[in-house]
XYZ file of N, CA and C in Angstrom:
678
model
N 5.151 -7.747 -6.938
C 4.407 -6.939 -8.149
C 4.339 -5.766 -7.475
N 5.121 -4.787 -8.590
C 4.433 -3.198 -8.107
C 3.380 -2.025 -8.996
N 2.567 -1.666 -8.108
C 1.533 -1.161 -8.633
C 0.763 -0.150 -8.502
N 0.744 0.749 -9.358
C 0.256 2.144 -9.079
C -1.427 1.605 -9.731
N -2.302 2.317 -8.263
C -3.722 2.534 -8.206
C -4.176 4.068 -8.058
N -4.471 4.250 -9.235
C -5.439 5.786 -9.552
C -6.378 6.427 -8.923
N -6.389 7.356 -8.219
C -8.174 7.651 -7.824
C -9.021 7.229 -6.674
N -8.006 6.747 -5.415
C -8.413 6.060 -4.180
C -9.601 7.235 -3.972
N -9.138 8.680 -3.531
C -9.692 9.572 -3.453
C -9.716 10.791 -4.231
N -10.568 11.538 -4.259
C -11.157 12.464 -5.534
C -10.268 14.017 -5.220
N -9.931 14.528 -6.099
C -8.973 15.933 -5.425
C -9.962 16.622 -4.349
N -11.043 17.011 -4.240
C -11.482 17.420 -3.542
C -11.535 16.779 -1.900
N -11.448 15.523 -2.262
C -11.554 14.769 -0.917
C -10.177 14.841 -0.193
N -9.043 14.934 -1.450
C -8.105 14.757 -0.700
C -7.705 15.918 -0.214
N -7.769 17.444 -0.566
C -8.047 18.755 -0.294
C -8.536 18.668 1.326
N -9.792 18.448 1.365
C -9.939 18.313 2.768
C -9.112 17.314 3.974
N -8.850 16.438 3.071
C -8.044 15.629 4.187
C -6.333 15.945 4.551
N -5.858 16.697 3.664
C -4.785 17.113 3.353
C -4.811 18.530 4.724
N -5.705 19.317 4.509
C -6.019 20.447 5.560
C -6.491 19.737 6.425
N -7.031 18.748 7.122
C -7.026 18.278 8.399
C -5.477 17.555 8.544
N -4.956 17.022 8.263
C -3.890 16.670 8.307
C -2.703 17.196 8.591
N -2.928 18.749 8.328
C -1.897 19.922 8.283
C -2.267 20.798 9.708
N -3.474 19.855 10.016
C -3.666 20.487 11.849
C -3.350 19.652 13.068
N -2.691 18.318 12.766
C -2.869 17.528 13.664
C -1.500 17.579 13.819
N -1.659 16.662 15.303
C -0.371 16.188 16.433
C 0.320 15.656 15.816
N 2.343 15.973 15.038
C 2.830 15.112 14.838
C 3.675 14.840 15.733
N 4.112 13.505 15.775
C 5.128 13.174 17.046
C 6.189 12.022 15.793
N 7.502 11.969 16.489
C 8.827 11.333 16.284
C 8.059 9.924 15.385
N 8.238 9.753 14.376
C 8.135 8.450 13.366
C 8.610 7.546 13.991
N 10.290 7.262 14.775
C 10.782 6.373 14.768
C 9.794 5.359 15.656
N 8.714 5.865 16.557
C 7.792 5.249 17.308
C 7.459 3.551 16.811
N 7.053 3.362 15.113
C 6.625 2.109 14.681
C 8.090 1.644 14.212
N 9.231 2.136 14.269
C 10.192 1.842 13.480
C 10.768 0.424 14.266
N 11.426 -0.521 12.664
C 11.972 -1.684 13.770
C 13.625 -1.480 14.168
N 14.009 -2.147 14.998
C 15.279 -2.027 15.923
C 16.287 -1.293 14.835
N 16.344 -1.997 13.644
C 17.679 -1.659 12.563
C 17.145 -0.592 11.922
N 16.057 -0.196 11.232
C 15.435 0.847 10.712
C 15.299 2.684 11.109
N 15.460 2.316 12.731
C 15.044 2.971 13.328
C 16.301 4.646 13.184
N 17.110 3.992 13.009
C 18.449 4.418 13.273
C 18.168 5.320 11.774
N 17.778 5.179 10.371
C 17.379 6.111 8.863
C 16.104 6.486 9.139
N 15.510 6.281 10.355
C 13.729 6.911 9.962
C 13.905 8.303 10.157
N 13.671 9.324 9.547
C 13.631 10.693 10.107
C 12.375 10.931 9.505
N 11.398 10.774 10.356
C 10.066 11.766 10.034
C 9.271 11.769 10.907
N 7.990 12.546 10.979
C 6.693 12.397 11.776
C 5.830 11.600 11.565
N 5.271 11.153 12.442
C 3.573 10.100 12.347
C 2.406 10.943 13.149
N 1.321 10.877 12.908
C 0.167 11.052 13.572
C 0.425 8.995 15.123
N -0.392 9.660 16.008
C 0.016 9.012 17.226
C -1.321 7.542 16.565
N -0.950 6.190 16.770
C -2.031 5.175 16.339
C -3.395 5.167 16.737
N -3.531 6.012 17.508
C -5.004 5.808 18.281
C -5.287 7.373 17.811
N -4.961 8.230 17.025
C -5.514 9.512 16.964
C -6.812 9.401 16.098
N -7.688 10.497 16.796
C -9.157 10.286 16.039
C -9.077 9.959 14.802
N -8.187 11.239 14.434
C -8.301 11.775 12.901
C -7.363 10.401 11.830
N -6.774 9.682 12.900
C -6.210 8.780 11.801
C -7.422 7.674 11.431
N -8.179 7.211 13.003
C -8.925 6.515 12.724
C -10.041 6.718 11.411
N -10.501 8.047 11.591
C -11.278 8.646 10.576
C -10.835 8.147 9.277
N -9.457 8.804 8.753
C -9.118 8.544 7.516
C -9.175 6.848 7.289
N -8.558 6.591 8.056
C -8.470 4.970 8.338
C -9.628 4.144 7.281
N -10.618 4.724 8.502
C -11.747 3.955 7.562
C -12.485 4.057 6.686
N -11.736 4.843 6.110
C -12.864 5.458 4.465
C -11.993 4.935 3.532
N -10.362 5.258 3.952
C -9.529 4.528 3.401
C -9.934 2.917 2.394
N -10.087 2.183 4.054
C -10.340 0.898 3.791
C -11.628 0.346 3.190
N -12.493 1.209 3.469
C -13.831 0.722 3.076
C -13.873 0.804 1.133
N -12.856 1.608 0.746
C -12.908 2.103 -0.531
C -11.890 1.101 -0.758
N -10.803 0.425 -0.074
C -10.039 -0.468 -0.763
C -10.434 -1.887 -1.152
N -11.226 -2.179 0.026
C -11.454 -3.500 -0.307
C -12.927 -3.652 -0.723
N -13.113 -2.288 -1.270
C -14.267 -2.648 -2.518
C -13.758 -2.447 -3.997
N -12.612 -1.771 -3.957
C -11.881 -1.751 -5.384
C -11.611 -2.835 -5.983
N -11.892 -3.083 -7.219
C -11.793 -4.666 -7.950
C -10.638 -4.406 -8.099
N -9.785 -3.140 -8.417
C -8.034 -3.517 -8.765
C -7.355 -4.104 -7.831
N -7.626 -3.758 -6.411
C -6.988 -4.044 -5.060
C -6.979 -4.763 -4.559
N -8.477 -5.730 -4.986
C -8.855 -6.441 -4.211
C -7.854 -7.734 -4.889
N -7.932 -7.426 -6.973
C -7.094 -8.350 -7.662
C -6.117 -8.753 -7.342
N -5.252 -7.566 -7.292
C -3.819 -7.602 -6.807
C -3.430 -8.018 -5.444
N -4.239 -7.864 -4.196
C -3.580 -7.801 -3.014
C -4.153 -9.575 -2.712
N -5.505 -9.395 -2.979
C -5.979 -10.521 -2.261
C -5.807 -10.465 -0.898
N -6.394 -9.465 0.020
C -6.393 -8.884 1.202
C -7.225 -10.225 2.337
N -6.106 -10.528 3.402
C -6.963 -11.357 4.165
C -7.302 -10.583 5.390
N -6.010 -10.109 5.661
C -5.884 -9.155 7.472
C -4.810 -8.045 6.807
N -5.466 -6.528 7.376
C -4.934 -5.597 7.285
C -3.704 -4.825 8.604
N -3.155 -4.231 8.663
C -2.615 -3.280 9.992
C -3.118 -2.068 9.492
N -3.768 -1.857 10.662
C -4.452 -0.100 10.413
C -3.259 0.848 9.514
N -3.806 1.532 8.851
C -3.100 2.252 7.989
C -2.418 3.423 9.235
N -1.316 3.623 8.938
C -0.452 4.977 9.375
C -0.361 6.045 8.810
N -0.270 7.110 9.219
C -0.126 8.394 8.657
C 1.152 9.254 8.918
N 2.210 9.540 8.078
C 3.630 10.248 7.973
C 3.517 11.185 7.411
N 4.516 12.184 7.486
C 4.976 13.493 7.110
C 6.585 13.572 6.866
N 7.089 13.851 5.783
C 8.228 14.227 5.425
C 8.370 15.990 5.035
N 8.964 16.832 6.023
C 9.767 17.786 5.658
C 10.890 18.302 6.362
N 11.765 19.241 5.708
C 12.878 19.646 6.466
C 13.896 19.316 6.263
N 14.016 17.846 5.088
C 15.197 17.261 4.926
C 14.915 15.697 5.471
N 13.917 15.792 6.202
C 13.067 14.270 6.730
C 13.410 13.326 5.190
N 13.748 11.781 5.990
C 13.725 11.181 5.056
C 13.914 9.471 5.673
N 13.578 8.258 4.629
C 13.880 7.109 5.493
C 14.623 6.140 4.622
N 15.959 6.057 5.131
C 16.973 5.265 4.221
C 16.645 3.869 4.267
N 17.175 3.105 3.157
C 16.794 1.569 2.915
C 16.286 0.924 4.035
N 16.046 -0.109 3.632
C 14.893 -0.955 4.874
C 14.261 -1.808 4.293
N 14.089 -3.146 5.096
C 12.518 -4.077 4.848
C 11.845 -3.939 6.070
N 10.535 -3.706 5.703
C 9.846 -4.204 6.191
C 9.406 -5.152 7.297
N 9.570 -5.069 8.679
C 9.126 -6.058 9.770
C 8.080 -7.001 9.304
N 8.561 -8.462 9.135
C 7.839 -9.408 8.548
C 6.365 -9.355 9.109
N 6.470 -9.419 10.495
C 5.092 -9.616 11.425
C 4.869 -8.068 12.280
N 3.788 -7.623 11.906
C 3.234 -6.464 13.019
C 2.027 -6.683 13.912
N 2.145 -6.809 15.113
C 1.290 -6.686 16.085
C 0.277 -5.975 16.137
N -0.948 -5.482 16.221
C -1.746 -4.372 15.953
C -1.853 -3.853 17.436
N -1.694 -2.642 17.923
C -1.964 -2.041 18.926
C -2.879 -2.205 19.720
N -3.121 -2.954 21.037
C -3.910 -3.227 21.547
C -5.265 -4.329 21.115
N -4.533 -5.182 21.130
C -5.009 -6.235 19.971
C -4.141 -7.582 20.179
N -4.645 -8.795 20.419
C -3.785 -9.910 19.943
C -3.759 -9.977 18.925
N -4.459 -9.375 17.835
C -3.831 -9.719 16.379
C -2.752 -9.178 15.757
N -2.035 -10.432 14.942
C -0.934 -10.238 14.165
C -1.242 -10.120 12.631
N -0.706 -9.302 12.169
C -0.721 -9.427 10.569
C 0.841 -9.661 10.330
N 1.195 -10.433 9.098
C 1.574 -11.032 8.423
C 2.293 -10.079 7.072
N 3.190 -9.003 6.730
C 3.352 -8.408 6.330
C 3.452 -8.588 4.698
N 2.422 -9.223 3.786
C 2.820 -9.373 2.449
C 3.196 -8.323 1.972
N 2.113 -7.466 1.480
C 2.000 -6.570 0.854
C 2.234 -4.863 1.455
N 3.225 -4.290 1.113
C 3.037 -3.000 1.349
C 2.325 -1.610 0.671
N 1.937 -0.604 1.245
C 1.396 -0.021 0.437
C 0.934 1.646 1.059
N 1.361 2.843 0.183
C 1.339 4.079 0.272
C 0.550 4.747 -0.491
N -0.670 6.068 0.470
C -1.159 6.419 -0.219
C -0.833 7.595 -0.049
N -0.712 8.369 -1.375
C -0.306 9.887 -1.479
C -1.147 11.017 -0.754
N -1.515 11.915 -0.154
C -1.894 12.945 0.108
C -1.310 14.628 -0.093
N -0.088 14.449 -0.545
C 0.362 15.882 -1.289
C 0.520 15.458 -2.817
N 0.322 16.536 -3.457
C 0.423 16.562 -5.090
C 2.241 16.565 -5.140
N 2.452 16.010 -6.335
C 4.012 15.816 -6.373
C 4.382 17.060 -6.623
N 4.229 18.207 -6.789
C 5.311 19.055 -7.411
C 4.874 20.494 -6.082
N 3.968 19.795 -4.925
C 4.126 20.850 -3.933
C 5.515 20.841 -3.081
N 6.209 19.528 -2.654
C 7.314 19.191 -2.485
C 8.445 18.628 -3.652
N 9.597 19.063 -2.790
C 11.019 18.527 -4.048
C 11.465 17.470 -2.689
N 11.589 16.455 -3.799
C 12.696 14.869 -3.284
C 11.097 14.448 -2.523
N 11.145 13.141 -2.021
C 10.302 12.261 -1.603
C 9.898 11.174 -2.242
N 10.634 10.831 -3.361
C 10.294 10.074 -4.152
C 10.340 8.442 -3.139
N 9.304 7.653 -3.297
C 9.400 6.147 -2.614
C 10.350 5.428 -3.684
N 11.438 4.789 -3.267
C 12.677 4.051 -4.203
C 12.608 2.530 -3.647
N 12.388 2.191 -5.010
C 11.809 0.426 -4.026
C 12.836 -0.354 -5.419
N 13.276 -1.147 -4.618
C 14.295 -2.150 -5.445
C 13.847 -3.194 -5.688
N 13.442 -4.052 -7.211
C 13.351 -5.169 -7.291
C 14.282 -6.034 -8.357
N 13.832 -7.187 -8.831
C 14.918 -7.893 -9.677
C 15.029 -6.770 -11.091
N 14.388 -5.974 -11.599
C 14.389 -5.240 -12.223
C 14.998 -3.611 -12.379
N 15.355 -3.430 -10.878
C 16.602 -2.625 -10.484
C 15.636 -1.574 -9.658
N 15.754 -0.590 -9.564
C 15.592 0.476 -9.248
C 14.284 1.157 -9.267
N 12.801 1.631 -8.782
C 11.722 2.326 -9.319
C 11.440 3.701 -8.413
N 11.449 4.694 -8.688
C 11.183 5.765 -8.265
C 9.373 6.309 -8.228
N 8.959 6.431 -7.734
C 7.219 6.477 -7.158
C 7.258 7.970 -6.362
N 6.261 8.775 -7.012
C 5.836 10.078 -6.555
C 4.599 10.258 -7.405
N 3.472 9.762 -6.517
C 2.418 9.884 -7.604
C 1.697 10.904 -6.727
N 0.456 11.365 -7.832
C -0.565 12.224 -7.480
C -1.268 11.990 -6.249
N -1.717 12.991 -5.519
C -2.411 12.950 -4.459
C -3.788 12.145 -4.683
N -4.016 11.322 -3.895
C -5.396 10.137 -3.962
C -4.482 8.909 -4.470
N -4.047 9.235 -4.942
C -3.559 7.595 -5.738
C -2.143 6.715 -4.814
N -3.135 5.533 -5.012
C -2.292 4.211 -4.237
C -1.204 3.498 -4.842
N 0.236 3.195 -4.012
C 0.953 1.875 -4.692
C 1.157 1.025 -3.613
N 1.122 0.074 -4.736
C 1.834 -1.577 -3.396
C 2.655 -2.106 -3.918
N 3.287 -2.892 -3.146
C 4.668 -3.230 -3.678
C 4.797 -4.324 -2.891
N 5.578 -5.826 -2.797
C 5.927 -6.623 -1.315
C 7.003 -5.940 -0.983
N 5.877 -6.468 0.866
C 6.902 -5.864 1.813
C 8.595 -5.997 1.807
N 8.454 -7.345 1.247
C 9.581 -7.765 1.458
C 10.874 -7.066 0.418
N 10.423 -6.151 -0.310
C 11.217 -5.285 -1.295
C 12.444 -4.305 -0.477
N 13.668 -4.108 -0.586
C 14.294 -3.310 -0.197
C 14.033 -1.929 -0.858
N 13.518 -0.684 0.339
C 13.348 0.493 0.015
C 13.549 1.620 0.579
N 13.579 3.015 0.045
C 13.155 4.179 0.906
C 12.586 5.420 0.822
N 12.586 6.264 1.148
C 12.313 7.593 1.111
C 13.163 8.595 0.902
N 13.427 9.231 -0.314
C 14.676 10.225 -0.485
C 14.191 11.328 0.191
N 14.991 12.312 0.777
C 14.640 13.622 1.869
C 13.739 14.368 0.942
N 12.972 15.251 1.258
C 12.309 16.561 1.367
C 12.904 17.264 1.523
N 13.235 18.475 0.539
C 14.216 19.428 0.664
C 13.354 20.620 0.588
N 11.927 20.378 0.020
C 10.761 21.721 0.181
C 9.578 21.078 0.186
N 9.062 22.085 1.049
C 7.416 21.577 1.183
C 7.190 20.288 2.267
N 6.346 19.548 1.838
C 5.802 18.515 3.308
C 5.429 17.481 2.303
N 5.133 15.996 2.251
C 5.199 15.024 2.027
C 4.217 14.201 3.114
N 3.014 14.360 2.729
C 1.938 13.884 3.657
C 1.503 12.551 2.844
N 1.574 11.293 3.434
C 0.928 10.380 3.024
C 0.393 8.902 4.094
N -0.011 8.304 3.741
C -0.416 7.355 4.689
C 0.171 5.513 3.943
N 0.366 4.830 4.813
C 0.853 3.679 4.922
C 0.625 3.025 5.653
N 0.516 1.250 4.869
C 0.170 0.514 5.641
C 0.881 -1.012 5.050
N 0.435 -2.031 6.362
C 0.392 -3.769 5.424
C -0.636 -4.479 5.543
N -0.712 -5.358 4.411
C -1.538 -6.323 3.949
C -1.134 -7.423 3.980
N -2.088 -8.888 5.205
C -1.595 -9.961 4.818
C -2.490 -10.502 4.010
N -1.697 -10.828 2.625
C -2.522 -11.406 1.829
C -2.800 -12.792 1.876
N -4.052 -13.424 1.342
C -3.983 -14.420 0.880
C -3.413 -15.788 0.514
N -2.651 -15.192 -0.280
C -1.503 -15.597 -0.842
C 0.117 -15.157 -0.341
N 0.453 -15.678 -0.047
C 1.411 -15.435 0.692
C 2.973 -15.263 -0.454
N 3.287 -15.686 -1.352
C 4.310 -15.164 -2.304
C 3.843 -14.840 -3.398
N 4.682 -13.150 -3.617
C 4.296 -12.373 -4.770
C 4.247 -12.986 -6.044
N 5.074 -13.678 -6.142
C 5.404 -14.795 -7.985
C 3.336 -14.958 -8.271
N 2.656 -16.073 -7.033
C 1.377 -16.029 -7.289
C 0.189 -15.830 -7.009
N 0.787 -14.627 -6.031
C -0.423 -13.451 -6.474
C 0.033 -12.644 -7.933
N 0.603 -12.470 -8.320
C 1.247 -11.858 -10.091
C 0.637 -12.491 -10.773
N 0.593 -14.054 -10.597
C 0.319 -14.754 -11.907
C -1.513 -14.744 -12.123
N -1.863 -14.863 -10.684
C -2.976 -14.744 -9.789
C -3.709 -13.547 -10.595
N -3.281 -12.578 -10.248
C -3.644 -11.023 -10.981
C -3.890 -10.747 -12.341
N -2.381 -11.130 -13.124
C -2.681 -11.407 -14.739
C -3.611 -12.277 -15.259
N -3.964 -12.991 -14.790
C -4.942 -14.333 -15.381
C -6.246 -13.696 -14.544
N -6.682 -13.002 -13.610
C -7.789 -11.857 -13.209
C -8.166 -11.044 -14.434
N -7.152 -9.844 -14.571
C -7.437 -9.459 -15.717
C -7.550 -9.285 -17.064
N -7.199 -10.711 -17.535
C -7.076 -11.129 -18.486
C -8.740 -11.877 -18.710
N -8.801 -12.489 -17.346
C -10.812 -12.999 -17.657
C -11.950 -11.835 -17.577
N -11.465 -10.734 -16.963
C -12.284 -9.475 -17.072
C -12.048 -9.124 -18.484
N -10.871 -8.598 -18.844
C -11.057 -8.251 -20.508
C -11.536 -9.021 -21.495
N -11.401 -10.477 -21.499
C -12.061 -11.322 -22.058
C -13.420 -11.045 -22.058
N -13.875 -11.007 -20.899
C -15.770 -11.042 -20.555
C -16.354 -9.767 -21.165
N -15.145 -8.330 -21.307
C -15.720 -7.547 -21.238
C -15.948 -7.676 -23.192
N -14.607 -8.128 -23.748
C -14.701 -7.952 -24.769
C -15.355 -9.181 -25.874
N -15.216 -10.351 -25.233
C -16.459 -11.576 -26.236
C -17.060 -11.696 -24.881
N -17.906 -11.187 -24.244
C -19.169 -11.658 -23.487
C -19.789 -13.456 -24.247
N -19.527 -14.421 -23.154
C -20.257 -15.688 -23.521
C -19.088 -16.545 -24.442
N -18.032 -16.114 -24.113
C -16.791 -16.457 -25.164
C -16.916 -18.013 -24.063
N -16.383 -19.261 -25.280
C -16.873 -20.767 -23.810
C -15.552 -20.420 -23.263
N -14.640 -19.986 -23.790
C -12.852 -20.149 -22.632
C -13.346 -19.470 -21.164
N -14.101 -18.712 -21.497
C -14.158 -17.975 -19.844
C -14.486 -19.139 -18.915
N -15.448 -19.982 -18.867
C -15.746 -20.800 -18.164
C -14.051 -21.502 -17.602
N -13.333 -22.300 -18.444
C -12.121 -22.477 -18.463
C -11.615 -22.109 -17.059
N -11.216 -20.756 -17.969
C -10.221 -19.968 -17.279
C -10.742 -19.760 -16.019
N -11.897 -19.219 -15.340
C -11.917 -19.087 -14.105
C -11.994 -20.206 -13.688
N -11.985 -21.363 -13.965
C -12.103 -22.593 -13.016
C -10.606 -22.517 -12.395
N -10.440 -22.339 -13.878
C -8.563 -22.492 -13.567
C -7.738 -21.947 -12.932
N -8.627 -20.366 -12.383
C -8.077 -19.246 -11.447
C -8.482 -19.896 -9.989
N -9.781 -20.405 -10.138
C -10.237 -20.219 -8.392
C -9.644 -21.767 -8.511
N -9.420 -22.606 -9.009
C -8.588 -24.101 -8.420
C -6.929 -23.136 -8.519
N -6.133 -22.583 -9.104
C -5.191 -22.396 -7.929
C -4.773 -21.345 -7.181
N -6.230 -20.625 -7.229
C -6.420 -19.884 -5.859
C -6.443 -21.003 -4.509
N -7.678 -22.003 -4.565
C -8.086 -22.643 -3.745
C -6.332 -23.247 -3.204
N -5.751 -23.734 -4.313
C -4.132 -24.343 -3.804
C -3.079 -23.635 -3.373
N -3.481 -22.077 -3.415
C -2.127 -21.552 -2.961
C -3.048 -20.795 -1.983
N -4.127 -20.396 -1.549
C -4.579 -19.459 -0.518
C -4.664 -20.443 1.101
N -4.281 -19.296 1.781
C -4.357 -19.547 3.634
C -5.366 -18.552 4.159
N -6.455 -19.071 4.473
C -7.625 -18.082 5.170
C -7.660 -19.231 6.498
């Protein structure tokens, strides 16, 4: 499931974050690439232990774990701490599939990468190229959202970042281990949850709400791994 979640950060917040990121010390992005994807990756990243990365990550995750749409779509269990990248001067990342398991640096914890996420910090008009291209059963999708917006998609998807030919593309990316491993099952639960919420708003007290909510939780109980 490919989903756009707008406005994780406001325009004012994005301006402050982007200003801090522009002053940061960037390193070669290949440090977090897998064996096969390293040759296709041409960008820069903040070090995982960078204080700025930790500060922004903490604010991001606090927002997301309390965001109804994100929680409904992802059903998060564990998260790989957000990373930050910068594409400029022709930087790109060729087609690849994300590693299935990520070990958290300095921790025995590991995360199964069910869902990939990118949060944009550069306005689309400030750079040329840099589209996130995601392939699924319905074809290729070109993603270039407003600063402060998030996109989520299955980590099993083949995807790439087009070369940035003008300006700089600043973003955060991370992976989530969902309580529900299968994307098709998460999509079904998301659609059901959204329908229940819509019915509750439009026809509060409808007799079907109890049965639908029960069905949702019984499916979640059947599929969830916690």
